[in-house]
CSV table of C-alpha atoms in Angstrom, one decimal:
chain,number,residue,atom,x,y,z
A,1,MET,CA,23.4,14.7,28.6
A,2,SER,CA,20.6,15.2,31.0
A,3,THR,CA,20.7,14.6,34.8
A,4,PRO,CA,20.3,10.9,35.5
A,5,LYS,CA,17.0,9.9,37.2
A,6,PRO,CA,16.6,7.1,39.7
A,7,THR,CA,15.8,3.8,38.1
A,8,ALA,CA,12.3,2.6,38.9
A,9,LYS,CA,12.2,-0.6,41.0
A,10,ILE,CA,9.4,-3.2,40.8
A,11,SER,CA,7.7,-4.6,43.9
A,12,SER,CA,6.8,-8.3,44.4
A,13,ASP,CA,3.3,-7.8,43.0
A,14,GLY,CA,4.7,-6.1,39.8
A,15,SER,CA,3.8,-2.5,40.6
A,16,PRO,CA,6.5,0.1,40.4
A,17,LEU,CA,7.9,1.3,43.7
A,18,PRO,CA,8.3,5.0,44.4
A,19,PRO,CA,11.7,6.4,43.6
A,20,PRO,CA,14.1,6.8,46.5
A,21,ALA,CA,14.6,10.2,48.1
A,22,TRP,CA,17.0,12.4,46.1
A,23,TRP,CA,19.6,12.4,48.9
A,24,ARG,CA,19.8,8.6,48.7
A,25,SER,CA,20.4,8.6,44.9
A,26,LEU,CA,23.6,9.2,43.0
A,27,ARG,CA,23.9,12.3,40.8
A,28,VAL,CA,20.3,13.4,41.4
A,29,ASP,CA,19.6,17.1,42.2
A,30,GLY,CA,17.4,18.1,45.0
A,31,PRO,CA,14.6,20.7,44.8
A,32,LEU,CA,15.9,24.2,43.7
A,33,PRO,CA,14.8,26.0,46.9
A,34,LEU,CA,16.6,23.4,49.0
A,35,ARG,CA,19.8,23.7,47.0
A,36,LEU,CA,19.6,27.5,47.3
A,37,GLY,CA,19.1,27.1,51.0
A,38,ILE,CA,22.1,24.9,51.4
A,39,GLY,CA,24.2,27.4,49.5
A,40,GLY,CA,23.0,30.2,51.6
A,41,ALA,CA,23.7,28.2,54.8
A,42,SER,CA,27.2,27.6,53.6
A,43,LEU,CA,27.8,31.3,53.1
A,44,GLY,CA,26.3,32.0,56.5
A,45,VAL,CA,28.7,29.5,58.2
A,46,LEU,CA,31.6,31.2,56.3
A,47,LEU,CA,30.6,34.7,57.5
A,48,LEU,CA,30.1,33.4,61.0
A,49,GLY,CA,33.6,31.9,61.1
A,50,TRP,CA,35.0,35.1,59.6
A,51,TRP,CA,33.3,37.2,62.3
A,52,LEU,CA,34.5,34.9,65.1
A,53,ILE,CA,38.2,35.0,64.1
A,54,THR,CA,38.2,38.8,63.6
A,55,ARG,CA,35.9,40.1,66.3
A,56,GLY,CA,37.2,42.3,69.1
A,57,SER,CA,40.1,44.8,69.1
A,58,ALA,CA,43.4,44.2,67.2
A,59,THR,CA,44.9,42.5,70.2
A,60,GLU,CA,41.9,40.3,70.9
A,61,ALA,CA,41.2,39.1,67.4
A,62,TRP,CA,42.7,35.8,66.3
A,63,ILE,CA,43.9,37.3,63.1
A,64,SER,CA,45.2,40.9,62.9
A,65,PRO,CA,42.9,43.4,61.1
A,66,SER,CA,45.9,44.3,59.0
A,67,LYS,CA,45.7,40.9,57.5
A,68,LEU,CA,42.0,40.1,57.6
A,69,PRO,CA,39.5,42.9,58.6
A,70,SER,CA,36.2,42.0,60.1
A,71,PRO,CA,33.1,41.5,57.9
A,72,GLY,CA,31.7,44.8,59.2
A,73,ALA,CA,34.8,46.7,58.2
A,74,VAL,CA,34.9,45.1,54.7
A,75,PHE,CA,31.3,45.6,53.8
A,76,GLY,CA,31.4,49.1,55.4
A,77,ALA,CA,34.1,49.9,52.8
A,78,LEU,CA,31.6,49.7,49.9
A,79,GLY,CA,30.5,53.3,50.4
A,80,LYS,CA,34.2,54.4,50.0
A,81,LEU,CA,34.5,52.4,46.8
A,82,ILE,CA,31.4,54.0,45.4
A,83,ASP,CA,33.0,57.4,46.2
A,84,ARG,CA,36.0,56.2,44.1
A,85,ASP,CA,33.7,55.7,41.1
A,86,LEU,CA,33.2,52.0,41.5
A,87,LEU,CA,30.5,51.8,38.9
A,88,ASP,CA,32.6,53.5,36.2
A,89,ASN,CA,35.5,51.3,37.0
A,90,VAL,CA,33.4,48.1,36.8
A,91,LEU,CA,32.0,49.2,33.4
A,92,ALA,CA,35.6,49.9,32.1
A,93,THR,CA,36.6,46.4,33.2
A,94,MET,CA,33.5,44.7,31.8
A,95,ALA,CA,34.1,46.5,28.4
A,96,ARG,CA,37.7,45.1,28.2
A,97,VAL,CA,36.5,41.6,29.2
A,98,ALA,CA,33.7,41.7,26.7
A,99,LYS,CA,36.0,42.7,23.9
A,100,GLY,CA,38.5,40.1,24.7
A,101,ILE,CA,35.9,37.3,25.1
A,102,GLY,CA,34.2,38.5,21.9
A,103,VAL,CA,37.3,38.2,19.8
A,104,ALA,CA,38.2,34.9,21.4
A,105,ALA,CA,34.7,33.6,20.6
A,106,LEU,CA,35.0,34.7,17.0
A,107,VAL,CA,38.4,33.1,16.5
A,108,GLY,CA,38.2,30.2,18.9
A,109,VAL,CA,34.7,29.0,17.9
A,110,THR,CA,35.3,29.4,14.2
A,111,LEU,CA,38.6,27.5,14.3
A,112,GLY,CA,37.1,25.0,16.7
A,113,VAL,CA,34.2,24.2,14.4
A,114,ILE,CA,36.6,23.7,11.5
A,115,GLY,CA,39.0,21.7,13.7
A,116,GLY,CA,36.3,19.5,15.1
A,117,THR,CA,35.0,18.8,11.6
A,118,PHE,CA,38.4,18.4,9.8
A,119,ARG,CA,40.8,16.7,12.3
A,120,ALA,CA,43.9,17.8,10.2
A,121,ILE,CA,43.1,21.4,11.1
A,122,ALA,CA,42.9,20.5,14.8
A,123,ALA,CA,46.3,18.7,14.6
A,124,ALA,CA,47.8,21.8,13.0
A,125,VAL,CA,46.5,24.3,15.5
A,126,GLY,CA,47.0,22.0,18.5
A,127,PRO,CA,50.6,23.0,19.4
A,128,PHE,CA,49.7,26.7,19.5
A,129,VAL,CA,46.7,25.9,21.7
A,130,LEU,CA,48.8,23.7,24.0
A,131,PHE,CA,51.2,26.6,24.4
A,132,LEU,CA,48.5,29.1,25.3
A,133,ARG,CA,46.9,26.7,27.7
A,134,SER,CA,50.1,25.7,29.4
A,135,VAL,CA,52.0,29.0,29.9
A,136,PRO,CA,51.1,30.9,33.1
A,137,MET,CA,49.3,34.1,32.1
A,138,GLY,CA,51.3,36.1,34.5
A,139,ALA,CA,54.3,35.2,32.4
A,140,MET,CA,52.4,36.2,29.3
A,141,LEU,CA,51.7,39.7,30.6
A,142,PRO,CA,55.2,41.2,29.8
A,143,LEU,CA,54.9,39.7,26.3
A,144,THR,CA,51.6,41.4,25.6
A,145,VAL,CA,53.2,44.7,26.7
A,146,ILE,CA,56.0,44.2,24.2
A,147,LEU,CA,53.7,43.1,21.3
A,148,PHE,CA,50.9,45.6,21.8
A,149,SER,CA,52.5,48.4,23.9
A,150,ILE,CA,50.7,49.8,27.0
A,151,GLY,CA,47.2,50.7,26.2
A,152,GLU,CA,43.6,49.4,25.8
A,153,ARG,CA,44.5,46.9,23.0
A,154,GLN,CA,47.1,45.3,25.3
A,155,LYS,CA,44.5,44.7,28.0
A,156,TRP,CA,41.8,43.0,25.8
A,157,MET,CA,44.4,41.1,23.8
A,158,PHE,CA,45.7,39.7,27.1
A,159,ILE,CA,42.2,38.4,27.8
A,160,PHE,CA,42.0,37.0,24.2
A,161,LEU,CA,45.2,35.1,24.6
A,162,ALA,CA,44.2,33.9,28.1
A,163,VAL,CA,40.9,32.2,26.9
A,164,VAL,CA,41.1,31.5,23.1
A,165,GLY,CA,43.0,28.2,23.6
A,166,PHE,CA,40.3,26.9,26.0
A,167,VAL,CA,37.5,28.1,23.7
A,168,PHE,CA,39.1,26.3,20.7
A,169,ALA,CA,39.6,23.1,22.6
A,170,ASP,CA,36.1,23.1,24.1
A,171,THR,CA,34.6,23.8,20.7
A,172,VAL,CA,36.5,20.9,19.0
A,173,LYS,CA,35.3,18.6,21.8
A,174,ALA,CA,31.7,19.8,21.5
A,175,ILE,CA,31.7,19.2,17.7
A,176,SER,CA,33.4,15.8,18.1
A,177,SER,CA,30.9,14.8,20.7
A,178,VAL,CA,27.9,15.0,18.3
A,179,PRO,CA,26.8,11.4,17.7
A,180,GLN,CA,28.0,10.2,14.3
A,181,ARG,CA,24.5,8.8,13.5
A,182,PHE,CA,23.2,12.4,13.0
A,183,VAL,CA,25.9,13.1,10.5
A,184,GLU,CA,25.3,9.9,8.6
A,185,THR,CA,21.5,10.5,8.6
A,186,ALA,CA,22.0,14.0,7.1
A,187,GLU,CA,24.4,12.6,4.5
A,188,THR,CA,21.9,9.9,3.6
A,189,LEU,CA,19.3,12.5,3.0
A,190,GLY,CA,21.6,14.3,0.6
A,191,ALA,CA,23.0,17.1,2.8
A,192,SER,CA,26.2,18.7,1.6
A,193,ARG,CA,29.2,19.2,3.8
A,194,TRP,CA,28.3,22.8,4.5
A,195,GLN,CA,24.7,21.7,5.4
A,196,VAL,CA,26.0,19.0,7.8
A,197,ILE,CA,28.2,21.5,9.5
A,198,SER,CA,25.7,24.4,9.7
A,199,LYS,CA,22.5,22.4,10.2
A,200,VAL,CA,23.7,19.4,12.3
A,201,LEU,CA,27.1,19.8,14.0
A,202,VAL,CA,26.9,23.5,15.0
A,203,PRO,CA,23.3,23.5,16.4
A,204,LEU,CA,23.9,20.3,18.4
A,205,ALA,CA,27.2,21.5,19.8
A,206,LEU,CA,26.1,25.1,20.5
A,207,PRO,CA,24.9,24.5,24.1
A,208,ASP,CA,28.3,23.1,25.1
A,209,ILE,CA,30.1,26.0,23.2
A,210,VAL,CA,28.0,28.6,25.1
A,211,THR,CA,28.8,26.8,28.4
A,212,SER,CA,32.5,27.1,27.6
A,213,LEU,CA,32.2,30.8,26.9
A,214,ARG,CA,30.3,31.1,30.2
A,215,PHE,CA,33.2,29.6,32.1
A,216,GLN,CA,35.8,31.7,30.3
A,217,PHE,CA,33.9,34.9,31.2
A,218,GLY,CA,34.5,34.1,34.9
A,219,LEU,CA,38.1,33.2,34.1
A,220,ALA,CA,38.6,36.5,32.2
A,221,LEU,CA,37.4,38.5,35.2
A,222,GLY,CA,40.2,37.2,37.2
A,223,TYR,CA,42.8,37.7,34.6
A,224,ILE,CA,41.9,41.3,33.7
A,225,THR,CA,43.0,42.6,37.1
A,226,LEU,CA,46.6,41.6,36.1
A,227,ALA,CA,46.4,43.7,32.9
A,228,GLU,CA,44.7,46.6,34.6
A,229,ALA,CA,47.5,46.9,37.1
A,230,ILE,CA,49.8,48.3,34.4
A,231,ASN,CA,49.6,52.0,33.4
A,232,THR,CA,45.9,52.6,33.8
A,233,ASP,CA,43.8,54.6,36.2
A,234,GLU,CA,40.4,53.0,35.6
A,235,GLY,CA,39.1,49.4,36.0
A,236,ILE,CA,38.8,47.1,39.0
A,237,GLY,CA,42.5,46.1,38.7
A,238,ALA,CA,43.6,49.7,38.9
A,239,MET,CA,41.5,50.1,42.0
A,240,LEU,CA,43.1,47.0,43.6
A,241,ASN,CA,46.5,48.3,42.7
A,242,THR,CA,45.8,51.8,44.2
A,243,GLY,CA,44.3,50.1,47.3
A,244,GLN,CA,47.4,48.0,47.8
A,245,ASN,CA,49.8,51.0,47.5
A,246,ARG,CA,47.7,53.0,49.9
A,247,GLY,CA,47.1,50.2,52.4
A,248,LEU,CA,43.3,50.2,51.8
A,249,ILE,CA,43.0,46.6,52.8
A,250,GLU,CA,39.2,46.7,53.6
A,251,GLN,CA,38.4,48.2,50.2
A,252,ASN,CA,40.5,45.6,48.4
A,253,TYR,CA,38.7,42.7,50.2
A,254,MET,CA,35.4,44.3,49.2
A,255,LEU,CA,36.6,44.6,45.6
A,256,LEU,CA,37.3,40.8,45.6
A,257,ILE,CA,33.7,40.3,46.8
A,258,VAL,CA,32.5,42.6,44.0
A,259,ILE,CA,34.4,40.6,41.4
A,260,ALA,CA,32.9,37.4,42.7
A,261,GLY,CA,29.4,38.9,42.7
A,262,ILE,CA,29.7,40.1,39.2
A,263,ALA,CA,31.0,36.7,38.0
A,264,PHE,CA,28.1,35.0,39.8
A,265,LEU,CA,25.5,37.3,38.3
A,266,ILE,CA,26.9,36.9,34.8
A,267,ASP,CA,27.0,33.1,35.2
A,268,LEU,CA,23.4,33.0,36.5
A,269,THR,CA,22.2,35.2,33.6
A,270,ILE,CA,23.9,33.2,30.9
A,271,ARG,CA,22.6,29.9,32.4
A,272,TYR,CA,19.1,31.3,32.5
A,273,LEU,CA,19.4,32.3,28.8
A,274,GLN,CA,20.8,28.9,28.0
A,275,ARG,CA,17.8,27.1,29.5
A,276,GLY,CA,15.5,29.3,27.5
A,277,PHE,CA,17.3,28.7,24.2
A,278,PHE,CA,18.1,25.1,24.8
A,279,PRO,CA,15.2,23.7,26.8
A,280,TYR,CA,16.0,20.1,25.7
A,281,ARG,CA,19.3,20.2,27.6
A,282,LYS,CA,18.2,19.5,31.2
A,283,ASP,CA,21.8,19.5,32.4
A,284,LEU,CA,22.3,23.3,31.8
């Protein structure tokens, strides 16, 4: 569905009135530069508030530096993180996330397409998906250690289990949301079941499936730090664990900012690619 546009109103002489300003309309986006400016201003206000409550010495600051360091101290810790091989650790984390998301996409999308087309399959898989979506992933972590031992496979399988249920459910929803008239038209023209699935359902549902995977990538970046805290010396999670044990609070805060920045850049990149591949979807 595209972003709604203001409905044109007619004047007394029958000529259309200009649409109202975007801020006076419901669910209408403003110009991109203005939206970026508003987002930047929000970050500026946040940084200003952060600086105000942490400025001064340890006795003058509203919040102790041992709990919340100043922005200068946090951003100044970036150099120390680089000295701790930040780039190599980021690449190690991204490789685990990519592997887990890749397997989840292969399994979740495939089963989701089948489940969205044949509802009996969705009903059969549903209880397992409900379990994966309902159980806290922190509680699943010991189970993955038991099942897959402590190693690389345990880490990306943890990501797989964390997101595959959501990928399956979102894919079923995307397939089910394709208007029935497209299916009926294809069948009227003599399309087989396989052709309806591959030529109608999957192409029309693909933008929403990719959106689901985009969201799950950000979710996986948060989950992987749990798995990397166990028996590993590389990855962002391992760096966070080391920083906690050594009291490197400024570096840990900076690592959280790095994680958020990576998630933002990935989301921005995938959204840009989506708009290129699916130009007819104005809501992406």
